[in-house]
Coordinates of C-alpha atoms and ligand atoms in Angstrom, one line a residue:
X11 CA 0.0 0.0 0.0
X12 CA 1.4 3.2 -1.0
X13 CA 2.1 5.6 1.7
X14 CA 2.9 9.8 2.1
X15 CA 5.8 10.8 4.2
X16 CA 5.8 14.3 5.5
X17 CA 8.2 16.3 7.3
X18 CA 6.3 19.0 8.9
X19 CA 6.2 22.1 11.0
X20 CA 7.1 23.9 7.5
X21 CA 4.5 27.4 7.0
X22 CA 2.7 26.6 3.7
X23 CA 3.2 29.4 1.2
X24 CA 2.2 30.2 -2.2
X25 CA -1.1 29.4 -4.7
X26 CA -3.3 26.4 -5.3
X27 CA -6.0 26.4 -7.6
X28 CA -9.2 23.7 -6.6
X29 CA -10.4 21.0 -8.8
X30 CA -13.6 20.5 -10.0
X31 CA -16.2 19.2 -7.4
X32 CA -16.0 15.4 -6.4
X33 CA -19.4 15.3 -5.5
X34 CA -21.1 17.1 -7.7
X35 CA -18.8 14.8 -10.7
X36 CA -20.5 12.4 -9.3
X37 CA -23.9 13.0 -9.2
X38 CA -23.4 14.5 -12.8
X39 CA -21.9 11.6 -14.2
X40 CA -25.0 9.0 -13.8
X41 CA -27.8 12.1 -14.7
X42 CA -25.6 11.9 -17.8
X43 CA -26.7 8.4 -18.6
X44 CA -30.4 9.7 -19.2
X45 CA -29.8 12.1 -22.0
X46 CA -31.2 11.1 -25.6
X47 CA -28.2 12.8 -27.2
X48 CA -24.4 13.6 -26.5
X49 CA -22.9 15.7 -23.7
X50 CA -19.5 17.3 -22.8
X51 CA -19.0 17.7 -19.2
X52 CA -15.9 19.9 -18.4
X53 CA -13.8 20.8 -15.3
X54 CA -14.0 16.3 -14.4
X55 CA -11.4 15.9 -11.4
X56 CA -9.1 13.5 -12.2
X57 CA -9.6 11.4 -9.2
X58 CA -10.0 7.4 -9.0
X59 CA -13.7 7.5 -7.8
X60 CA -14.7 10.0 -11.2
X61 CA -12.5 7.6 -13.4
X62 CA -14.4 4.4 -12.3
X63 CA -17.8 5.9 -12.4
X64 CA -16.8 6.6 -16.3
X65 CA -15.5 2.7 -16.3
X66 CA -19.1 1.7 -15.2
X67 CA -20.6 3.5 -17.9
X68 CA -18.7 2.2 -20.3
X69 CA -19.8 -1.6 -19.0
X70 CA -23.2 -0.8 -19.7
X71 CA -22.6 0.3 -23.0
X72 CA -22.3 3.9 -23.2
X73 CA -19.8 5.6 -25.1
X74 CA -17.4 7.8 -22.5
X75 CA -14.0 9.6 -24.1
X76 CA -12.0 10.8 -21.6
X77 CA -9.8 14.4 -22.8
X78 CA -6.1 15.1 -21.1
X79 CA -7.9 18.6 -20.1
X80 CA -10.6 16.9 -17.9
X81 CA -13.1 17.3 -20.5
X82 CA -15.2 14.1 -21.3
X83 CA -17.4 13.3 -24.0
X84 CA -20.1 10.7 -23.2
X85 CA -23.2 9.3 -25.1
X86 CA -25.6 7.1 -23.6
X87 CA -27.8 6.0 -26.6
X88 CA -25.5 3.0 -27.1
X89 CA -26.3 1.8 -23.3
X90 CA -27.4 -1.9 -23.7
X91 CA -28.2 -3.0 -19.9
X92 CA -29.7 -1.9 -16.9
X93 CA -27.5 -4.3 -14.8
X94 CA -24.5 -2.1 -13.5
X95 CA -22.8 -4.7 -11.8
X96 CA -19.3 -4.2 -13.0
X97 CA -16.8 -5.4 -10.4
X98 CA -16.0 -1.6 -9.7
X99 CA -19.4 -1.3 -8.8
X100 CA -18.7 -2.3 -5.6
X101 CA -15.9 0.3 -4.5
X102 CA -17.7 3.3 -4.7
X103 CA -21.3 4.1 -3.4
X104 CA -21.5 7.1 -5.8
X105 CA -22.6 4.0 -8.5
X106 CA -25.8 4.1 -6.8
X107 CA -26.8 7.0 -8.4
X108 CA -27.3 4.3 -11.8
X109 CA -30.3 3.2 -10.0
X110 CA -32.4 6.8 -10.5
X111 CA -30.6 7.2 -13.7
X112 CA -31.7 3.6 -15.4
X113 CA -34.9 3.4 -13.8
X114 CA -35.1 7.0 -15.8
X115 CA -33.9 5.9 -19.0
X116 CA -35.6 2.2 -19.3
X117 CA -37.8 1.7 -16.1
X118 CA -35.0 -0.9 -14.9
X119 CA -31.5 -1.0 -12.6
X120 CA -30.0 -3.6 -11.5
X121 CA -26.8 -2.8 -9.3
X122 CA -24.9 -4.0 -6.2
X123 CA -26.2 -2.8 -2.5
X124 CA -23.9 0.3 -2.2
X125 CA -20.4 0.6 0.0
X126 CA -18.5 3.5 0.9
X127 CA -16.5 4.9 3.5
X128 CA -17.1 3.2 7.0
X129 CA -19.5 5.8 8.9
X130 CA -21.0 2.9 11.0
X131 CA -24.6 2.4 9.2
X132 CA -25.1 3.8 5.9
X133 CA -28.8 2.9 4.6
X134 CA -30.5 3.7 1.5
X135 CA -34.1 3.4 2.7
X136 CA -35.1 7.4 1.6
X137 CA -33.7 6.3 -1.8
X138 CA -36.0 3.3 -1.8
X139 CA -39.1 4.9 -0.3
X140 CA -39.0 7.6 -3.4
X141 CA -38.4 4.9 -5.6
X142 CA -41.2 2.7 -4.4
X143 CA -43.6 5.9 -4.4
X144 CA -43.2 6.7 -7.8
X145 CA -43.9 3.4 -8.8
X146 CA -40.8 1.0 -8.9
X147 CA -40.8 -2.1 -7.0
X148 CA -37.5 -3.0 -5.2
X149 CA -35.8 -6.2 -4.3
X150 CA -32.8 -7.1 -2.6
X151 CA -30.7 -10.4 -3.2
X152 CA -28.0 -12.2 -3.1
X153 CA -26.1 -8.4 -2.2
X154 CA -27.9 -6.7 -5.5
X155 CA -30.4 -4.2 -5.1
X156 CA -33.2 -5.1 -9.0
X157 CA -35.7 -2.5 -9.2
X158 CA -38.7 -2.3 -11.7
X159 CA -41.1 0.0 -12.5
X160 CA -44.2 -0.9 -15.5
X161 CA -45.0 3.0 -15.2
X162 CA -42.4 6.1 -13.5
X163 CA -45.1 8.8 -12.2
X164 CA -44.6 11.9 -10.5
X165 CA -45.2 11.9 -6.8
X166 CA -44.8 13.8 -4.0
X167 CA -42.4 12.1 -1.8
X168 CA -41.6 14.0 2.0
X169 CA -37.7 12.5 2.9
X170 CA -37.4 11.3 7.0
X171 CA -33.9 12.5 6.8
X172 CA -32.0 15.2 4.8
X173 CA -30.2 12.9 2.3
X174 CA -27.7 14.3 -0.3
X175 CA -27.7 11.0 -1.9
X176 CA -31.3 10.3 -2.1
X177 CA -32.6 14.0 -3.2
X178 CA -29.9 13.3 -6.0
X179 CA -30.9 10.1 -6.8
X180 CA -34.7 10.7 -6.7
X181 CA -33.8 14.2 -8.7
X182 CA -32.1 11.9 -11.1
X183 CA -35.2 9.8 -11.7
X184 CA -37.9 12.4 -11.7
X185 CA -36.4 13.9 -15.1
X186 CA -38.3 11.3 -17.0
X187 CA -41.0 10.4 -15.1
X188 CA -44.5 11.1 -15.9
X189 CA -45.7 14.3 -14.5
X190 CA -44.9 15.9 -11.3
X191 CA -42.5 15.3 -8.6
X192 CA -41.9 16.9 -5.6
X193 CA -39.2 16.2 -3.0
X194 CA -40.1 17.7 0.3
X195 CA -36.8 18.2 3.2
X196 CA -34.4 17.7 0.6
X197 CA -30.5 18.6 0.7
X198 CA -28.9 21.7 -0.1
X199 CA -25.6 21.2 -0.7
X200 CA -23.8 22.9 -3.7
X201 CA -23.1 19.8 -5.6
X202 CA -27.0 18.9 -5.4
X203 CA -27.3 22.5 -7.6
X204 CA -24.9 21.6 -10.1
X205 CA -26.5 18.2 -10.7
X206 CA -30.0 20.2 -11.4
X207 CA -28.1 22.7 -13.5
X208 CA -26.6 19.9 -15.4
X209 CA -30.2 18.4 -16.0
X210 CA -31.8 21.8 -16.8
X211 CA -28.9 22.5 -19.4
X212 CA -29.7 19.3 -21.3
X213 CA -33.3 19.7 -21.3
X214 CA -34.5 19.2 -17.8
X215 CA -36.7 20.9 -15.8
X216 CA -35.7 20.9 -12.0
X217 CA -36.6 24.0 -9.9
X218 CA -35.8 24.6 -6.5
X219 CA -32.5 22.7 -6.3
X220 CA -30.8 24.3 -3.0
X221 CA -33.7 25.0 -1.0
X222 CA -35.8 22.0 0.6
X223 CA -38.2 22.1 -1.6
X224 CA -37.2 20.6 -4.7
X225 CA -40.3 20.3 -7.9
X226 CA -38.9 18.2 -11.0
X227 CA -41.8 18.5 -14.2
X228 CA -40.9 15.2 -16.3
X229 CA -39.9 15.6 -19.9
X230 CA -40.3 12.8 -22.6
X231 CA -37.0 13.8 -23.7
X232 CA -34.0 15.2 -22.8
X233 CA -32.1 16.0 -25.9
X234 CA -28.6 16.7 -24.0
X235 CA -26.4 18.0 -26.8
X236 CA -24.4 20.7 -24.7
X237 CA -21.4 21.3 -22.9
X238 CA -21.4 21.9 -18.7
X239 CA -18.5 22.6 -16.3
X240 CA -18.5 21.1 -12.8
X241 CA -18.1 23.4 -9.8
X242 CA -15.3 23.6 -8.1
X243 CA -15.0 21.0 -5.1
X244 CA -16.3 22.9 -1.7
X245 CA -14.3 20.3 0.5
X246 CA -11.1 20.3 -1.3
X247 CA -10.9 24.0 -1.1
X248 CA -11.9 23.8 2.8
X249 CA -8.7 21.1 3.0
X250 CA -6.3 23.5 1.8
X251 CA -7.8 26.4 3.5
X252 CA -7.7 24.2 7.1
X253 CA -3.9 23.1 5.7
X254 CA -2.9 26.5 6.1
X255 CA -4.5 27.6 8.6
X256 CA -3.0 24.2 10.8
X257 CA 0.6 25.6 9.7
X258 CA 0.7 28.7 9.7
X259 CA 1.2 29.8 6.5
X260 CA -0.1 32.1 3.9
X261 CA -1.9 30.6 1.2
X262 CA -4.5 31.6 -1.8
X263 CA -6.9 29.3 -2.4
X264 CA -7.9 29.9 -6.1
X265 CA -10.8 28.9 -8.1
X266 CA -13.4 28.4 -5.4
X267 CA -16.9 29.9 -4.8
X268 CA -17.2 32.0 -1.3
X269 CA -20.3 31.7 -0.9
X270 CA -19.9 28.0 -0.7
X271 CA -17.4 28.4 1.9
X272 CA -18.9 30.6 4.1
X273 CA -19.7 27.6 7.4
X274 CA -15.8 27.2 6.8
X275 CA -14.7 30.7 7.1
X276 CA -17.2 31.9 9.8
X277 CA -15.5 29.1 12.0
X278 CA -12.3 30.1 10.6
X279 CA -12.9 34.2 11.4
X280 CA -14.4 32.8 15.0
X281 CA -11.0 30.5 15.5
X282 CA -9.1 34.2 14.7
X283 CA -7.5 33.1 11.9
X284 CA -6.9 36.3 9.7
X285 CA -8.8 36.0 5.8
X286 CA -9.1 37.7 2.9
X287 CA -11.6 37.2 0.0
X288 CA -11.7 37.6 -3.3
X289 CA -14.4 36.5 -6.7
X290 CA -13.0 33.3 -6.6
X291 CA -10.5 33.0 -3.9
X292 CA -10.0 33.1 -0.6
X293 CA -6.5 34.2 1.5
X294 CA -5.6 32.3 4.7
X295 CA -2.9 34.9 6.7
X296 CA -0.4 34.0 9.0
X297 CA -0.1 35.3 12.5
X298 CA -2.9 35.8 15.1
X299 CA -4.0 34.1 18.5
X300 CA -6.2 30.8 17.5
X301 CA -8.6 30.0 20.0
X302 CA -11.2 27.5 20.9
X303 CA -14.1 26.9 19.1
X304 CA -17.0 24.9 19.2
X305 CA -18.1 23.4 15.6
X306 CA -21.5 21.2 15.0
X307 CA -21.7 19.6 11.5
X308 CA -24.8 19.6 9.9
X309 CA -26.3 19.3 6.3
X310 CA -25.8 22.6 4.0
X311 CA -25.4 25.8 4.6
X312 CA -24.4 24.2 8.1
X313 CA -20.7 23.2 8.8
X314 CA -20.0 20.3 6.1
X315 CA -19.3 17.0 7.9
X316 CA -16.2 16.1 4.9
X317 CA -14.7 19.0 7.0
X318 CA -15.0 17.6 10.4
X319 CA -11.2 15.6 10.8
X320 CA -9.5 18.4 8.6
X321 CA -10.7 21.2 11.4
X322 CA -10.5 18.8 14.3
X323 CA -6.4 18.9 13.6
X324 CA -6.7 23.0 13.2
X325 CA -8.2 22.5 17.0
X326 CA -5.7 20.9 18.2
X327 CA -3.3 24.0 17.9
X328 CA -5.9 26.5 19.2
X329 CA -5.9 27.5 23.1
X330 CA -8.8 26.3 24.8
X331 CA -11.3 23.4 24.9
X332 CA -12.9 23.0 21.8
X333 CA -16.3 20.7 21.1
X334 CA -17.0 19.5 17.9
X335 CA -20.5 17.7 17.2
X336 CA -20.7 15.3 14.6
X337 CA -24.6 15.1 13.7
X338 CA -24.5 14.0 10.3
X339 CA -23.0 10.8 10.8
X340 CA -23.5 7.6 13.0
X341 CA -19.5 7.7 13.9
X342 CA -17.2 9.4 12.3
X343 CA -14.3 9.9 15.3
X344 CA -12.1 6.7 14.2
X345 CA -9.3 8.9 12.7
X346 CA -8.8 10.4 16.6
X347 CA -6.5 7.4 18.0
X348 CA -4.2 8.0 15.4
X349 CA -4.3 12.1 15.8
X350 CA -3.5 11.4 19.3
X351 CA -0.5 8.9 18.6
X352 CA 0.8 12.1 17.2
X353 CA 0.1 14.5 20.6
X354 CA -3.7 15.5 20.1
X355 CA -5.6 15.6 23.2
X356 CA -9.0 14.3 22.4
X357 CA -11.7 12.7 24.2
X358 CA -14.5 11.7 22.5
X359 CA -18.3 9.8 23.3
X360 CA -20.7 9.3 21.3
X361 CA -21.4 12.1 18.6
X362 CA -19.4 14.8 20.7
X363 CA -15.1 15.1 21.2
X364 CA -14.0 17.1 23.3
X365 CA -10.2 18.8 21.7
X366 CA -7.8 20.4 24.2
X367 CA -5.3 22.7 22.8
X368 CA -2.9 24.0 22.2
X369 CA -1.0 21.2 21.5
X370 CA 2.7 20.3 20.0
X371 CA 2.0 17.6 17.5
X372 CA 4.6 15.3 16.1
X373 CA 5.6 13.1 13.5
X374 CA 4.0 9.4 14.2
X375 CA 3.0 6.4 11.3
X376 CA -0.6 7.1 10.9
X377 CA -3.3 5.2 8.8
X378 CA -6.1 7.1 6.5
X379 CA -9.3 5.0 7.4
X380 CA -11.7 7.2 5.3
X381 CA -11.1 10.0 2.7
X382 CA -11.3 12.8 4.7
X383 CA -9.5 11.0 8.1
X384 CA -7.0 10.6 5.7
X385 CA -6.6 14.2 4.7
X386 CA -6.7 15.4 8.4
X387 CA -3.7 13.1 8.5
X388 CA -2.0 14.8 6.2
X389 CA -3.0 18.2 7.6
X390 CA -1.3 16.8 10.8
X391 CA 1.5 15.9 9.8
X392 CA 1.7 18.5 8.1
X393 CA 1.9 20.6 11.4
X394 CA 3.4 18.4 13.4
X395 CA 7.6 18.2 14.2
X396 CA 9.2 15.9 13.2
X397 CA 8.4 13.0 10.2
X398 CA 5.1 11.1 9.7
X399 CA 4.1 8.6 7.5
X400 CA 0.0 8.4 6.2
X401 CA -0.4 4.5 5.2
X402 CA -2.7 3.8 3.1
X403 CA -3.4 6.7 0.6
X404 CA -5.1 5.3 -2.1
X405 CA -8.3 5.8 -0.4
X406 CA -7.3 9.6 -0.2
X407 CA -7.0 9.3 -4.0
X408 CA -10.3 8.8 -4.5
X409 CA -10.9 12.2 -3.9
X410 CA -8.1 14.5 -4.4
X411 CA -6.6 15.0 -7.5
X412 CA -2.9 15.5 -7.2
X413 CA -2.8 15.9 -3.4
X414 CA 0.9 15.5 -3.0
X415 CA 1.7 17.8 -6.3
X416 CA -0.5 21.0 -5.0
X417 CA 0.8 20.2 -1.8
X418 CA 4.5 20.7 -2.7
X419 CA 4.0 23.3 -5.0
X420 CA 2.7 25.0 -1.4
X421 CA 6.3 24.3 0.0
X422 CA 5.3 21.2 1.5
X423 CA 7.8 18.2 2.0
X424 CA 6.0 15.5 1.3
X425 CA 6.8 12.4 -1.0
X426 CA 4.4 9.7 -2.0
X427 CA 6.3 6.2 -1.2
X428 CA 5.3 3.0 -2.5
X429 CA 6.4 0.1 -0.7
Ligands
EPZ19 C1 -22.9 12.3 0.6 O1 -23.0 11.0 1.1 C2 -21.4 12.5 0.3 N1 -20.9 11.6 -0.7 C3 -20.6 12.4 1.6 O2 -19.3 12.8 1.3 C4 -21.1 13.3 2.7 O3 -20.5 13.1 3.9 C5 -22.6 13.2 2.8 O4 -23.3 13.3 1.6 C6 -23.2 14.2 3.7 O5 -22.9 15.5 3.2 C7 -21.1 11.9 -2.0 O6 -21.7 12.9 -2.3 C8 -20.6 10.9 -3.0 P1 -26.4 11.3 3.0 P2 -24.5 10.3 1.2 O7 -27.4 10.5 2.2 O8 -25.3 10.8 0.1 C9 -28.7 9.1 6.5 C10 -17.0 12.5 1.0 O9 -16.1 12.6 1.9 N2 -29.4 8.4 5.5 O10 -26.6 12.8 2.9 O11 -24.3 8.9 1.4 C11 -27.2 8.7 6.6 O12 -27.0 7.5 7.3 C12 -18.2 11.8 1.3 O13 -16.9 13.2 0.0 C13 -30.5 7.6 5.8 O14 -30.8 7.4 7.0 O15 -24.9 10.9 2.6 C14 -26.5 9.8 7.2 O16 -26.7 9.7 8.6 C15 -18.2 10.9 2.6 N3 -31.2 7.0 4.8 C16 -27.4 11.0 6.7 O17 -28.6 10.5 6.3 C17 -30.9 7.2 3.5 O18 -31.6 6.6 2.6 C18 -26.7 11.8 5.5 O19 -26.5 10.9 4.5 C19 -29.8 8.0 3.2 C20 -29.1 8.6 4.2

């Protein structure tokens, strides 16, 4: 397994320009598979869970052409199967979205129950229930999830939880149903927006995308034929901004949208760390006391759970006792052994850890259990004195495109290592 090693306590200094959105790529990618025409989608991050969501498509048949500038060109009238079983299929959860996008395009998905980074429980039943009310029937077996539907209709369908992945996936399937759907308490977060932009740019129409209220009228058609470009990726952006921030150094953070930003640099301004903002960047200073905060993650516009382990490290180094909430998900503290094998004083129970500071971290051999525990690593070590090594990376892959690269270019020593 390859491996980062990081010699830290080094200020990070200089420029780095954000990719296009993870999870908004992938959201966009399966909505794809419902057009009646071609599409260019531009601004792709080049990131292993993007490139085997394209691999997918092309094992049911569609044609996808990948372009060295991100760009890629996909056309989903040569789809031949609604079984999106690919072996691949099982590695990212982000696949799911192939069940609202077949059941959209031929009433049918088959596809394997989803995975995804270990959160404890991480059910599907909103996804179903909107499913089922619009007229699919749903079976699970033998570890595949076969749904059905004779007739797609329009319904009005109230979610028991705020669920990025189920107002997505519903959204998804309501493009070509029959009539009217509403989806009441949906999720508002940026990458939901760019899928229904996506949609409406090929023919769609999907109003209300970023409130809770979302109304999809269903077209017969949905001629595609245009060219969209992904937003850039809200949690990246917060990475690097919390990276600089955790070493205090004085870094721009291009290519972003502020407004997106805004539950990260609230906290940030509330922490005392000094920024600056610009149309499409944002400036983390140097200097200044960093206190104690108290952060609750929550769905959008609240403070973005991928952000949780990235700011718990930036808590660390701040004077006081800091609380951070985690209310999204069912457990999402495993990365905090490992941050205290490098100094952190943490205690955690239940949803709530409790983060004294400030601390001196340094340099230990850490592990990155999920994608974002794996960046907070990095952001660590980053800090810390001394050398540490992040086992385990390619799950940090998944999601951010040239990590070490725009982390060096930052004045970062840090050197990917493969056993
Ligand atoms: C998306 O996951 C993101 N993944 C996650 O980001 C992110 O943490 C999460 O939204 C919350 O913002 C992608 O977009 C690919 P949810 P998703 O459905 O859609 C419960 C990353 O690091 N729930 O909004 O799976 C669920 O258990 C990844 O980029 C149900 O109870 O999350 C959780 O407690 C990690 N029933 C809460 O809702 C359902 O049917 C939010 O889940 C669906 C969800």
């Amino acid at each position: 397994m390859a491996s980062y090693v990081i010699r830290g306590a080094r200020p990070l200094q200089g420029e780095v320009s954000i990719s296009g959105s993870k999870n908004a790529a992938l959201g966009i990618i399966p909505a794809a598979m419902l057009l009646d025409g071609p599409c260019r989608i531009e601004n792709l991050p080049d990131i292993a869970d993007v490139n085997i969501l394209l691999e997918i498509c092309r094992s049911i048949g569609a044609q996808v052409l990948q372009h060295p500038d991100g760009s890629v060109d996909i056309d989903p009238r040569t789809i031949e199967t609604s079984e999106a079983t690919h072996e691949k299929a099982r590695s990212i959860r982000a696949s799911y979205y192939l069940m609202g996008a077949l059941l959209g395009r031929v009433r049918k998905a088959t596809l394997f129950m989803p995975g995804g980074c270990d959160f404890g429980t991480r059910p599907i039943d909103q996804h179903i229930k909107g499913f089922e009310a619009m007229g699919a029937t749903v079976g699970i077996e033998y570890g595949r999830i076969r749904l059905e539907a004779e007739r797609l209709a329009g319904e009005h369908i109230f979610l028991d939880v705020v669920s990025v992945g189920a107002t997505i996936n519903l959204m998804i399937a309501a493009v070509k149903a029959e009539g009217v759907t509403v989806i009441e308490n949906a999720a508002r977060e940026p990458h939901i927006v760019d899928v229904a932009n996506f949609l409406n740019t090929m023919g769609a129409n999907v109003r209300g995308a970023g409130t809770d209220v979302i109304k999809i009228v269903g077209v017969p058609v949905l001629p595609g034929g245009c060219t969209y470009s992904v937003i850039p990726d809200q949690i990246e952006a917060g990475t690097y901004m919390l990276a600089a921030a955790a070493t205090g150094g004085d870094v721009v953070v291009r290519n972003l949208i502020p407004k997106h930003m805004e539950p990260l640099t609230a906290k940030m301004a509330e922490i005392g760390i000094a920024l600056e903002e610009g149309d499409d960047w944002i400036r983390v200073l140097p200097g200044g006391e960093r206190a104690a905060a108290n952060v609750k993650t929550m769905p959008y516009p609240g403070f973005p759970t991928d952000l949780q382990p990235q700011t718990m490290v930036l808590l660390c180094l701040c004077e006081g006792v800091s609380r951070m909430t985690e209310n999204v998900w069912e457990s999402r503290f495993q990365f905090v052994d490992d941050l205290k094998m490098m100094g952190a004083n943490v205690t955690t129970a239940s949803h709530t850890a409790i983060v004294e500071g400030p601390v001196k971290l340094t340099g230990a051999t850490v592990t990155a259990h999920d994608l974002r525990a794996g960046a907070a690593m990095v952001l660590a070590g980053l800090a810390a004195e001394g050398t540490t090594e992040v086992c385990d990376v390619r799950i940090i892959e998944r999601g951010y495109e040239n990590f070490v690269g725009k982390l060096r270019a930052l004045g970062a020593d840090i050197a990917r290592v493969e056993p």
